[in-house]
Amino acid sequence: MLLRRVIPCLDVDKGRVVKGVEFVNLRDAGDPVELAVRYQDEGADEIVFLDITASHEKRETVAELARRCADDVFIPFTIGGGVRTARDAQAVLDAGADKVSVNSAAVARPELLSELAEVFGAQCVVLAIDARREEDLERHRSGAGTARPLAHYGVYVNGGRTAVGRDAVEWAREGVERGAGEILLTSMDRDGTEDGYELDLTRAVSDAVDVPVIASGGAGTLDHLVQAVQRGGADAVLCASIFHYGHHTVREAKERMREAGIPVRL
């Protein structure tokens, strides 16, 4: 039976964990290693660190974060931010990370996914996708020909601020074909809102690829985690605010999921 994972996400800015709404209005949430150890003790399956620091020395920044974590964090952890080449990934993995996450660098140069998978294996390559809901108008095929909104999801970079003109579901499919072993899917419309995951987006991507999909963006209650798995088809749920600010523990999240019939590791 496939166990569903609960993964705390730590956005790191200048060495501190921060959290905002749609990547803005950031608040300090603590030291990344201390938080990671706490979540590990509560039963987290993995940890994701996303370094959002604006720096020209990104590779060394994320490698140092990996080194700090490697001494105290014994569950798998992923680090994203600043990985633009196989050499960058090598530095982070050598420092102790289990996986690397790539986002804008892969959008700019999709061949990066193939290069990483060839060197390190697909199991080490996470494609992070930031998506926003967009609407086109299509004509009814019958009736008076009035227009109605047709929702789809576009890919964005730069913290969800810049559209790249790609469809999120198609990009997920291409990313997996190129070598990504996992999709980290964030709804920029929901990020930090605590209104729940974007279930239509999660389901569409889950149905389109044959690798695990991590739902991200919007968790505010434990029932949201249940919905992401049962209705969205997610293999794992990424959470930040509900853990960082003491609303719930990882243990409570897993107990609620198990009550709903979702297999988890306790």
JSON list of C-alpha atoms in Angstrom, two decimals, residues 95-257:
[
{"chain": "A", "resi": 95, "resn": "ALA", "atom": "CA", "xyz": [26.63, 18.61, 1.17]},
{"chain": "A", "resi": 96, "resn": "GLY", "atom": "CA", "xyz": [23.96, 16.17, 2.32]},
{"chain": "A", "resi": 97, "resn": "ALA", "atom": "CA", "xyz": [20.69, 16.85, 0.50]},
{"chain": "A", "resi": 98, "resn": "ASP", "atom": "CA", "xyz": [18.78, 13.86, -0.88]},
{"chain": "A", "resi": 99, "resn": "LYS", "atom": "CA", "xyz": [17.08, 15.72, -3.75]},
{"chain": "A", "resi": 100, "resn": "VAL", "atom": "CA", "xyz": [17.30, 19.03, -5.58]},
{"chain": "A", "resi": 101, "resn": "SER", "atom": "CA", "xyz": [14.35, 21.08, -6.69]},
{"chain": "A", "resi": 102, "resn": "VAL", "atom": "CA", "xyz": [14.51, 23.18, -9.86]},
{"chain": "A", "resi": 103, "resn": "ASN", "atom": "CA", "xyz": [11.97, 25.72, -11.06]},
{"chain": "A", "resi": 104, "resn": "SER", "atom": "CA", "xyz": [12.80, 28.78, -13.15]},
{"chain": "A", "resi": 105, "resn": "ALA", "atom": "CA", "xyz": [16.11, 27.34, -14.34]},
{"chain": "A", "resi": 106, "resn": "ALA", "atom": "CA", "xyz": [14.25, 24.38, -15.84]},
{"chain": "A", "resi": 107, "resn": "VAL", "atom": "CA", "xyz": [11.68, 26.65, -17.47]},
{"chain": "A", "resi": 108, "resn": "ALA", "atom": "CA", "xyz": [14.49, 28.67, -19.04]},
{"chain": "A", "resi": 109, "resn": "ARG", "atom": "CA", "xyz": [16.39, 25.57, -20.14]},
{"chain": "A", "resi": 110, "resn": "PRO", "atom": "CA", "xyz": [14.33, 22.35, -20.02]},
{"chain": "A", "resi": 111, "resn": "GLU", "atom": "CA", "xyz": [17.40, 20.29, -20.95]},
{"chain": "A", "resi": 112, "resn": "LEU", "atom": "CA", "xyz": [18.56, 20.82, -17.36]},
{"chain": "A", "resi": 113, "resn": "LEU", "atom": "CA", "xyz": [16.10, 18.15, -16.20]},
{"chain": "A", "resi": 114, "resn": "SER", "atom": "CA", "xyz": [17.60, 15.57, -18.54]},
{"chain": "A", "resi": 115, "resn": "GLU", "atom": "CA", "xyz": [21.12, 16.48, -17.49]},
{"chain": "A", "resi": 116, "resn": "LEU", "atom": "CA", "xyz": [20.32, 16.13, -13.81]},
{"chain": "A", "resi": 117, "resn": "ALA", "atom": "CA", "xyz": [18.47, 12.86, -14.26]},
{"chain": "A", "resi": 118, "resn": "GLU", "atom": "CA", "xyz": [21.32, 11.40, -16.31]},
{"chain": "A", "resi": 119, "resn": "VAL", "atom": "CA", "xyz": [23.94, 12.25, -13.69]},
{"chain": "A", "resi": 120, "resn": "PHE", "atom": "CA", "xyz": [22.04, 11.74, -10.43]},
{"chain": "A", "resi": 121, "resn": "GLY", "atom": "CA", "xyz": [18.99, 9.67, -11.33]},
{"chain": "A", "resi": 122, "resn": "ALA", "atom": "CA", "xyz": [15.38, 10.81, -11.61]},
{"chain": "A", "resi": 123, "resn": "GLN", "atom": "CA", "xyz": [14.79, 10.06, -7.92]},
{"chain": "A", "resi": 124, "resn": "CYS", "atom": "CA", "xyz": [16.97, 13.08, -7.06]},
{"chain": "A", "resi": 125, "resn": "VAL", "atom": "CA", "xyz": [15.24, 15.52, -9.41]},
{"chain": "A", "resi": 126, "resn": "VAL", "atom": "CA", "xyz": [12.14, 17.46, -8.30]},
{"chain": "A", "resi": 127, "resn": "LEU", "atom": "CA", "xyz": [10.48, 19.80, -10.78]},
{"chain": "A", "resi": 128, "resn": "ALA", "atom": "CA", "xyz": [8.80, 22.65, -8.90]},
{"chain": "A", "resi": 129, "resn": "ILE", "atom": "CA", "xyz": [5.96, 24.32, -10.77]},
{"chain": "A", "resi": 130, "resn": "ASP", "atom": "CA", "xyz": [4.32, 27.57, -9.66]},
{"chain": "A", "resi": 131, "resn": "ALA", "atom": "CA", "xyz": [0.93, 27.87, -11.35]},
{"chain": "A", "resi": 132, "resn": "ARG", "atom": "CA", "xyz": [-1.84, 30.43, -11.48]},
{"chain": "A", "resi": 133, "resn": "ARG", "atom": "CA", "xyz": [-5.41, 30.01, -12.63]},
{"chain": "A", "resi": 134, "resn": "GLU", "atom": "CA", "xyz": [-6.13, 31.73, -15.93]},
{"chain": "A", "resi": 135, "resn": "GLU", "atom": "CA", "xyz": [-9.32, 31.97, -17.93]},
{"chain": "A", "resi": 136, "resn": "ASP", "atom": "CA", "xyz": [-9.93, 32.00, -21.64]},
{"chain": "A", "resi": 137, "resn": "LEU", "atom": "CA", "xyz": [-13.26, 32.57, -23.28]},
{"chain": "A", "resi": 138, "resn": "GLU", "atom": "CA", "xyz": [-14.68, 29.83, -25.43]},
{"chain": "A", "resi": 139, "resn": "ARG", "atom": "CA", "xyz": [-17.91, 29.88, -27.35]},
{"chain": "A", "resi": 140, "resn": "HIS", "atom": "CA", "xyz": [-20.74, 27.56, -26.52]},
{"chain": "A", "resi": 141, "resn": "ARG", "atom": "CA", "xyz": [-20.97, 24.99, -29.25]},
{"chain": "A", "resi": 142, "resn": "SER", "atom": "CA", "xyz": [-24.72, 25.30, -29.18]},
{"chain": "A", "resi": 143, "resn": "GLY", "atom": "CA", "xyz": [-27.12, 28.07, -28.30]},
{"chain": "A", "resi": 144, "resn": "ALA", "atom": "CA", "xyz": [-26.63, 31.74, -28.96]},
{"chain": "A", "resi": 145, "resn": "GLY", "atom": "CA", "xyz": [-22.86, 31.60, -29.09]},
{"chain": "A", "resi": 146, "resn": "THR", "atom": "CA", "xyz": [-22.28, 33.44, -25.82]},
{"chain": "A", "resi": 147, "resn": "ALA", "atom": "CA", "xyz": [-18.84, 33.22, -24.27]},
{"chain": "A", "resi": 148, "resn": "ARG", "atom": "CA", "xyz": [-18.04, 31.38, -21.07]},
{"chain": "A", "resi": 149, "resn": "PRO", "atom": "CA", "xyz": [-14.82, 31.24, -19.03]},
{"chain": "A", "resi": 150, "resn": "LEU", "atom": "CA", "xyz": [-12.66, 28.16, -19.50]},
{"chain": "A", "resi": 151, "resn": "ALA", "atom": "CA", "xyz": [-10.15, 27.72, -16.68]},
{"chain": "A", "resi": 152, "resn": "HIS", "atom": "CA", "xyz": [-6.61, 26.52, -17.16]},
{"chain": "A", "resi": 153, "resn": "TYR", "atom": "CA", "xyz": [-3.37, 27.01, -15.27]},
{"chain": "A", "resi": 154, "resn": "GLY", "atom": "CA", "xyz": [-0.32, 28.91, -16.48]},
{"chain": "A", "resi": 155, "resn": "VAL", "atom": "CA", "xyz": [3.28, 28.51, -15.34]},
{"chain": "A", "resi": 156, "resn": "TYR", "atom": "CA", "xyz": [4.84, 31.46, -13.50]},
{"chain": "A", "resi": 157, "resn": "VAL", "atom": "CA", "xyz": [8.34, 32.27, -12.29]},
{"chain": "A", "resi": 158, "resn": "ASN", "atom": "CA", "xyz": [9.89, 34.95, -10.05]},
{"chain": "A", "resi": 159, "resn": "GLY", "atom": "CA", "xyz": [7.74, 34.06, -7.08]},
{"chain": "A", "resi": 160, "resn": "GLY", "atom": "CA", "xyz": [4.59, 33.76, -9.15]},
{"chain": "A", "resi": 161, "resn": "ARG", "atom": "CA", "xyz": [4.91, 37.23, -10.66]},
{"chain": "A", "resi": 162, "resn": "THR", "atom": "CA", "xyz": [5.99, 36.49, -14.23]},
{"chain": "A", "resi": 163, "resn": "ALA", "atom": "CA", "xyz": [4.00, 34.40, -16.70]},
{"chain": "A", "resi": 164, "resn": "VAL", "atom": "CA", "xyz": [6.04, 32.29, -19.10]},
{"chain": "A", "resi": 165, "resn": "GLY", "atom": "CA", "xyz": [3.28, 31.39, -21.53]},
{"chain": "A", "resi": 166, "resn": "ARG", "atom": "CA", "xyz": [3.22, 27.69, -20.72]},
{"chain": "A", "resi": 167, "resn": "ASP", "atom": "CA", "xyz": [0.39, 25.47, -19.57]},
{"chain": "A", "resi": 168, "resn": "ALA", "atom": "CA", "xyz": [1.12, 23.93, -16.17]},
{"chain": "A", "resi": 169, "resn": "VAL", "atom": "CA", "xyz": [-0.23, 20.48, -16.99]},
{"chain": "A", "resi": 170, "resn": "GLU", "atom": "CA", "xyz": [1.68, 20.28, -20.25]},
{"chain": "A", "resi": 171, "resn": "TRP", "atom": "CA", "xyz": [4.87, 21.50, -18.56]},
{"chain": "A", "resi": 172, "resn": "ALA", "atom": "CA", "xyz": [4.51, 18.85, -15.86]},
{"chain": "A", "resi": 173, "resn": "ARG", "atom": "CA", "xyz": [4.13, 16.18, -18.52]},
{"chain": "A", "resi": 174, "resn": "GLU", "atom": "CA", "xyz": [7.17, 17.42, -20.45]},
{"chain": "A", "resi": 175, "resn": "GLY", "atom": "CA", "xyz": [9.21, 17.71, -17.27]},
{"chain": "A", "resi": 176, "resn": "VAL", "atom": "CA", "xyz": [8.60, 14.07, -16.40]},
{"chain": "A", "resi": 177, "resn": "GLU", "atom": "CA", "xyz": [9.45, 13.00, -19.94]},
{"chain": "A", "resi": 178, "resn": "ARG", "atom": "CA", "xyz": [12.73, 14.87, -19.61]},
{"chain": "A", "resi": 179, "resn": "GLY", "atom": "CA", "xyz": [13.64, 13.14, -16.35]},
{"chain": "A", "resi": 180, "resn": "ALA", "atom": "CA", "xyz": [11.92, 14.71, -13.33]},
{"chain": "A", "resi": 181, "resn": "GLY", "atom": "CA", "xyz": [11.11, 12.05, -10.76]},
{"chain": "A", "resi": 182, "resn": "GLU", "atom": "CA", "xyz": [8.64, 14.14, -8.79]},
{"chain": "A", "resi": 183, "resn": "ILE", "atom": "CA", "xyz": [6.48, 17.23, -9.24]},
{"chain": "A", "resi": 184, "resn": "LEU", "atom": "CA", "xyz": [6.20, 19.89, -6.53]},
{"chain": "A", "resi": 185, "resn": "LEU", "atom": "CA", "xyz": [3.05, 21.73, -7.57]},
{"chain": "A", "resi": 186, "resn": "THR", "atom": "CA", "xyz": [2.26, 25.09, -5.97]},
{"chain": "A", "resi": 187, "resn": "SER", "atom": "CA", "xyz": [-0.89, 27.10, -6.56]},
{"chain": "A", "resi": 188, "resn": "MET", "atom": "CA", "xyz": [0.18, 30.73, -6.40]},
{"chain": "A", "resi": 189, "resn": "ASP", "atom": "CA", "xyz": [-3.47, 31.73, -6.01]},
{"chain": "A", "resi": 190, "resn": "ARG", "atom": "CA", "xyz": [-3.68, 29.73, -2.78]},
{"chain": "A", "resi": 191, "resn": "ASP", "atom": "CA", "xyz": [-0.16, 30.07, -1.36]},
{"chain": "A", "resi": 192, "resn": "GLY", "atom": "CA", "xyz": [-0.29, 31.27, 2.23]},
{"chain": "A", "resi": 193, "resn": "THR", "atom": "CA", "xyz": [-4.03, 31.91, 2.13]},
{"chain": "A", "resi": 194, "resn": "GLU", "atom": "CA", "xyz": [-4.94, 28.81, 4.20]},
{"chain": "A", "resi": 195, "resn": "ASP", "atom": "CA", "xyz": [-8.03, 28.42, 1.98]},
{"chain": "A", "resi": 196, "resn": "GLY", "atom": "CA", "xyz": [-7.14, 24.90, 0.87]},
{"chain": "A", "resi": 197, "resn": "TYR", "atom": "CA", "xyz": [-5.25, 23.41, -2.03]},
{"chain": "A", "resi": 198, "resn": "GLU", "atom": "CA", "xyz": [-6.23, 24.08, -5.65]},
{"chain": "A", "resi": 199, "resn": "LEU", "atom": "CA", "xyz": [-7.80, 20.66, -6.16]},
{"chain": "A", "resi": 200, "resn": "ASP", "atom": "CA", "xyz": [-8.62, 20.97, -9.86]},
{"chain": "A", "resi": 201, "resn": "LEU", "atom": "CA", "xyz": [-5.01, 21.83, -10.62]},
{"chain": "A", "resi": 202, "resn": "THR", "atom": "CA", "xyz": [-3.68, 19.03, -8.43]},
{"chain": "A", "resi": 203, "resn": "ARG", "atom": "CA", "xyz": [-5.99, 16.47, -10.00]},
{"chain": "A", "resi": 204, "resn": "ALA", "atom": "CA", "xyz": [-5.16, 17.57, -13.54]},
{"chain": "A", "resi": 205, "resn": "VAL", "atom": "CA", "xyz": [-1.42, 17.20, -12.99]},
{"chain": "A", "resi": 206, "resn": "SER", "atom": "CA", "xyz": [-1.76, 13.96, -11.01]},
{"chain": "A", "resi": 207, "resn": "ASP", "atom": "CA", "xyz": [-3.76, 12.44, -13.85]},
{"chain": "A", "resi": 208, "resn": "ALA", "atom": "CA", "xyz": [-1.25, 13.64, -16.45]},
{"chain": "A", "resi": 209, "resn": "VAL", "atom": "CA", "xyz": [1.99, 12.19, -15.02]},
{"chain": "A", "resi": 210, "resn": "ASP", "atom": "CA", "xyz": [3.14, 8.86, -13.66]},
{"chain": "A", "resi": 211, "resn": "VAL", "atom": "CA", "xyz": [5.44, 10.21, -10.93]},
{"chain": "A", "resi": 212, "resn": "PRO", "atom": "CA", "xyz": [4.50, 11.43, -7.43]},
{"chain": "A", "resi": 213, "resn": "VAL", "atom": "CA", "xyz": [2.85, 14.83, -7.20]},
{"chain": "A", "resi": 214, "resn": "ILE", "atom": "CA", "xyz": [3.29, 16.96, -4.07]},
{"chain": "A", "resi": 215, "resn": "ALA", "atom": "CA", "xyz": [0.38, 19.36, -3.51]},
{"chain": "A", "resi": 216, "resn": "SER", "atom": "CA", "xyz": [1.46, 22.77, -2.25]},
{"chain": "A", "resi": 217, "resn": "GLY", "atom": "CA", "xyz": [-0.14, 26.12, -1.50]},
{"chain": "A", "resi": 218, "resn": "GLY", "atom": "CA", "xyz": [-3.15, 26.77, 0.70]},
{"chain": "A", "resi": 219, "resn": "ALA", "atom": "CA", "xyz": [-3.19, 24.28, 3.57]},
{"chain": "A", "resi": 220, "resn": "GLY", "atom": "CA", "xyz": [-5.08, 25.82, 6.46]},
{"chain": "A", "resi": 221, "resn": "THR", "atom": "CA", "xyz": [-6.88, 22.90, 8.11]},
{"chain": "A", "resi": 222, "resn": "LEU", "atom": "CA", "xyz": [-6.19, 19.21, 8.43]},
{"chain": "A", "resi": 223, "resn": "ASP", "atom": "CA", "xyz": [-9.18, 18.46, 6.23]},
{"chain": "A", "resi": 224, "resn": "HIS", "atom": "CA", "xyz": [-7.42, 20.31, 3.41]},
{"chain": "A", "resi": 225, "resn": "LEU", "atom": "CA", "xyz": [-4.69, 17.66, 3.52]},
{"chain": "A", "resi": 226, "resn": "VAL", "atom": "CA", "xyz": [-7.28, 14.92, 3.27]},
{"chain": "A", "resi": 227, "resn": "GLN", "atom": "CA", "xyz": [-8.93, 16.64, 0.30]},
{"chain": "A", "resi": 228, "resn": "ALA", "atom": "CA", "xyz": [-5.60, 17.00, -1.53]},
{"chain": "A", "resi": 229, "resn": "VAL", "atom": "CA", "xyz": [-5.13, 13.25, -1.45]},
{"chain": "A", "resi": 230, "resn": "GLN", "atom": "CA", "xyz": [-8.69, 12.02, -1.85]},
{"chain": "A", "resi": 231, "resn": "ARG", "atom": "CA", "xyz": [-9.97, 14.57, -4.34]},
{"chain": "A", "resi": 232, "resn": "GLY", "atom": "CA", "xyz": [-6.76, 15.99, -5.80]},
{"chain": "A", "resi": 233, "resn": "GLY", "atom": "CA", "xyz": [-4.95, 12.70, -6.21]},
{"chain": "A", "resi": 234, "resn": "ALA", "atom": "CA", "xyz": [-1.78, 13.98, -4.51]},
{"chain": "A", "resi": 235, "resn": "ASP", "atom": "CA", "xyz": [0.88, 11.55, -3.35]},
{"chain": "A", "resi": 236, "resn": "ALA", "atom": "CA", "xyz": [2.12, 13.98, -0.72]},
{"chain": "A", "resi": 237, "resn": "VAL", "atom": "CA", "xyz": [1.07, 17.23, 0.91]},
{"chain": "A", "resi": 238, "resn": "LEU", "atom": "CA", "xyz": [3.37, 20.18, 1.51]},
{"chain": "A", "resi": 239, "resn": "CYS", "atom": "CA", "xyz": [2.55, 22.39, 4.49]},
{"chain": "A", "resi": 240, "resn": "ALA", "atom": "CA", "xyz": [4.05, 25.51, 5.98]},
{"chain": "A", "resi": 241, "resn": "SER", "atom": "CA", "xyz": [1.89, 27.96, 7.96]},
{"chain": "A", "resi": 242, "resn": "ILE", "atom": "CA", "xyz": [-0.19, 25.39, 9.83]},
{"chain": "A", "resi": 243, "resn": "PHE", "atom": "CA", "xyz": [3.00, 23.90, 11.27]},
{"chain": "A", "resi": 244, "resn": "HIS", "atom": "CA", "xyz": [5.23, 26.99, 11.60]},
{"chain": "A", "resi": 245, "resn": "TYR", "atom": "CA", "xyz": [2.77, 28.96, 13.71]},
{"chain": "A", "resi": 246, "resn": "GLY", "atom": "CA", "xyz": [1.60, 26.11, 15.91]},
{"chain": "A", "resi": 247, "resn": "HIS", "atom": "CA", "xyz": [-1.88, 25.53, 14.48]},
{"chain": "A", "resi": 248, "resn": "HIS", "atom": "CA", "xyz": [-1.22, 21.80, 14.21]},
{"chain": "A", "resi": 249, "resn": "THR", "atom": "CA", "xyz": [1.60, 19.29, 14.54]},
{"chain": "A", "resi": 250, "resn": "VAL", "atom": "CA", "xyz": [2.75, 16.81, 11.93]},
{"chain": "A", "resi": 251, "resn": "ARG", "atom": "CA", "xyz": [1.47, 14.03, 14.18]},
{"chain": "A", "resi": 252, "resn": "GLU", "atom": "CA", "xyz": [-2.01, 15.57, 14.29]},
{"chain": "A", "resi": 253, "resn": "ALA", "atom": "CA", "xyz": [-2.00, 15.90, 10.51]},
{"chain": "A", "resi": 254, "resn": "LYS", "atom": "CA", "xyz": [-1.16, 12.24, 10.05]},
{"chain": "A", "resi": 255, "resn": "GLU", "atom": "CA", "xyz": [-3.72, 11.09, 12.59]},
{"chain": "A", "resi": 256, "resn": "ARG", "atom": "CA", "xyz": [-6.44, 13.04, 10.77]},
{"chain": "A", "resi": 257, "resn": "MET", "atom": "CA", "xyz": [-5.39, 11.55, 7.45]}
]
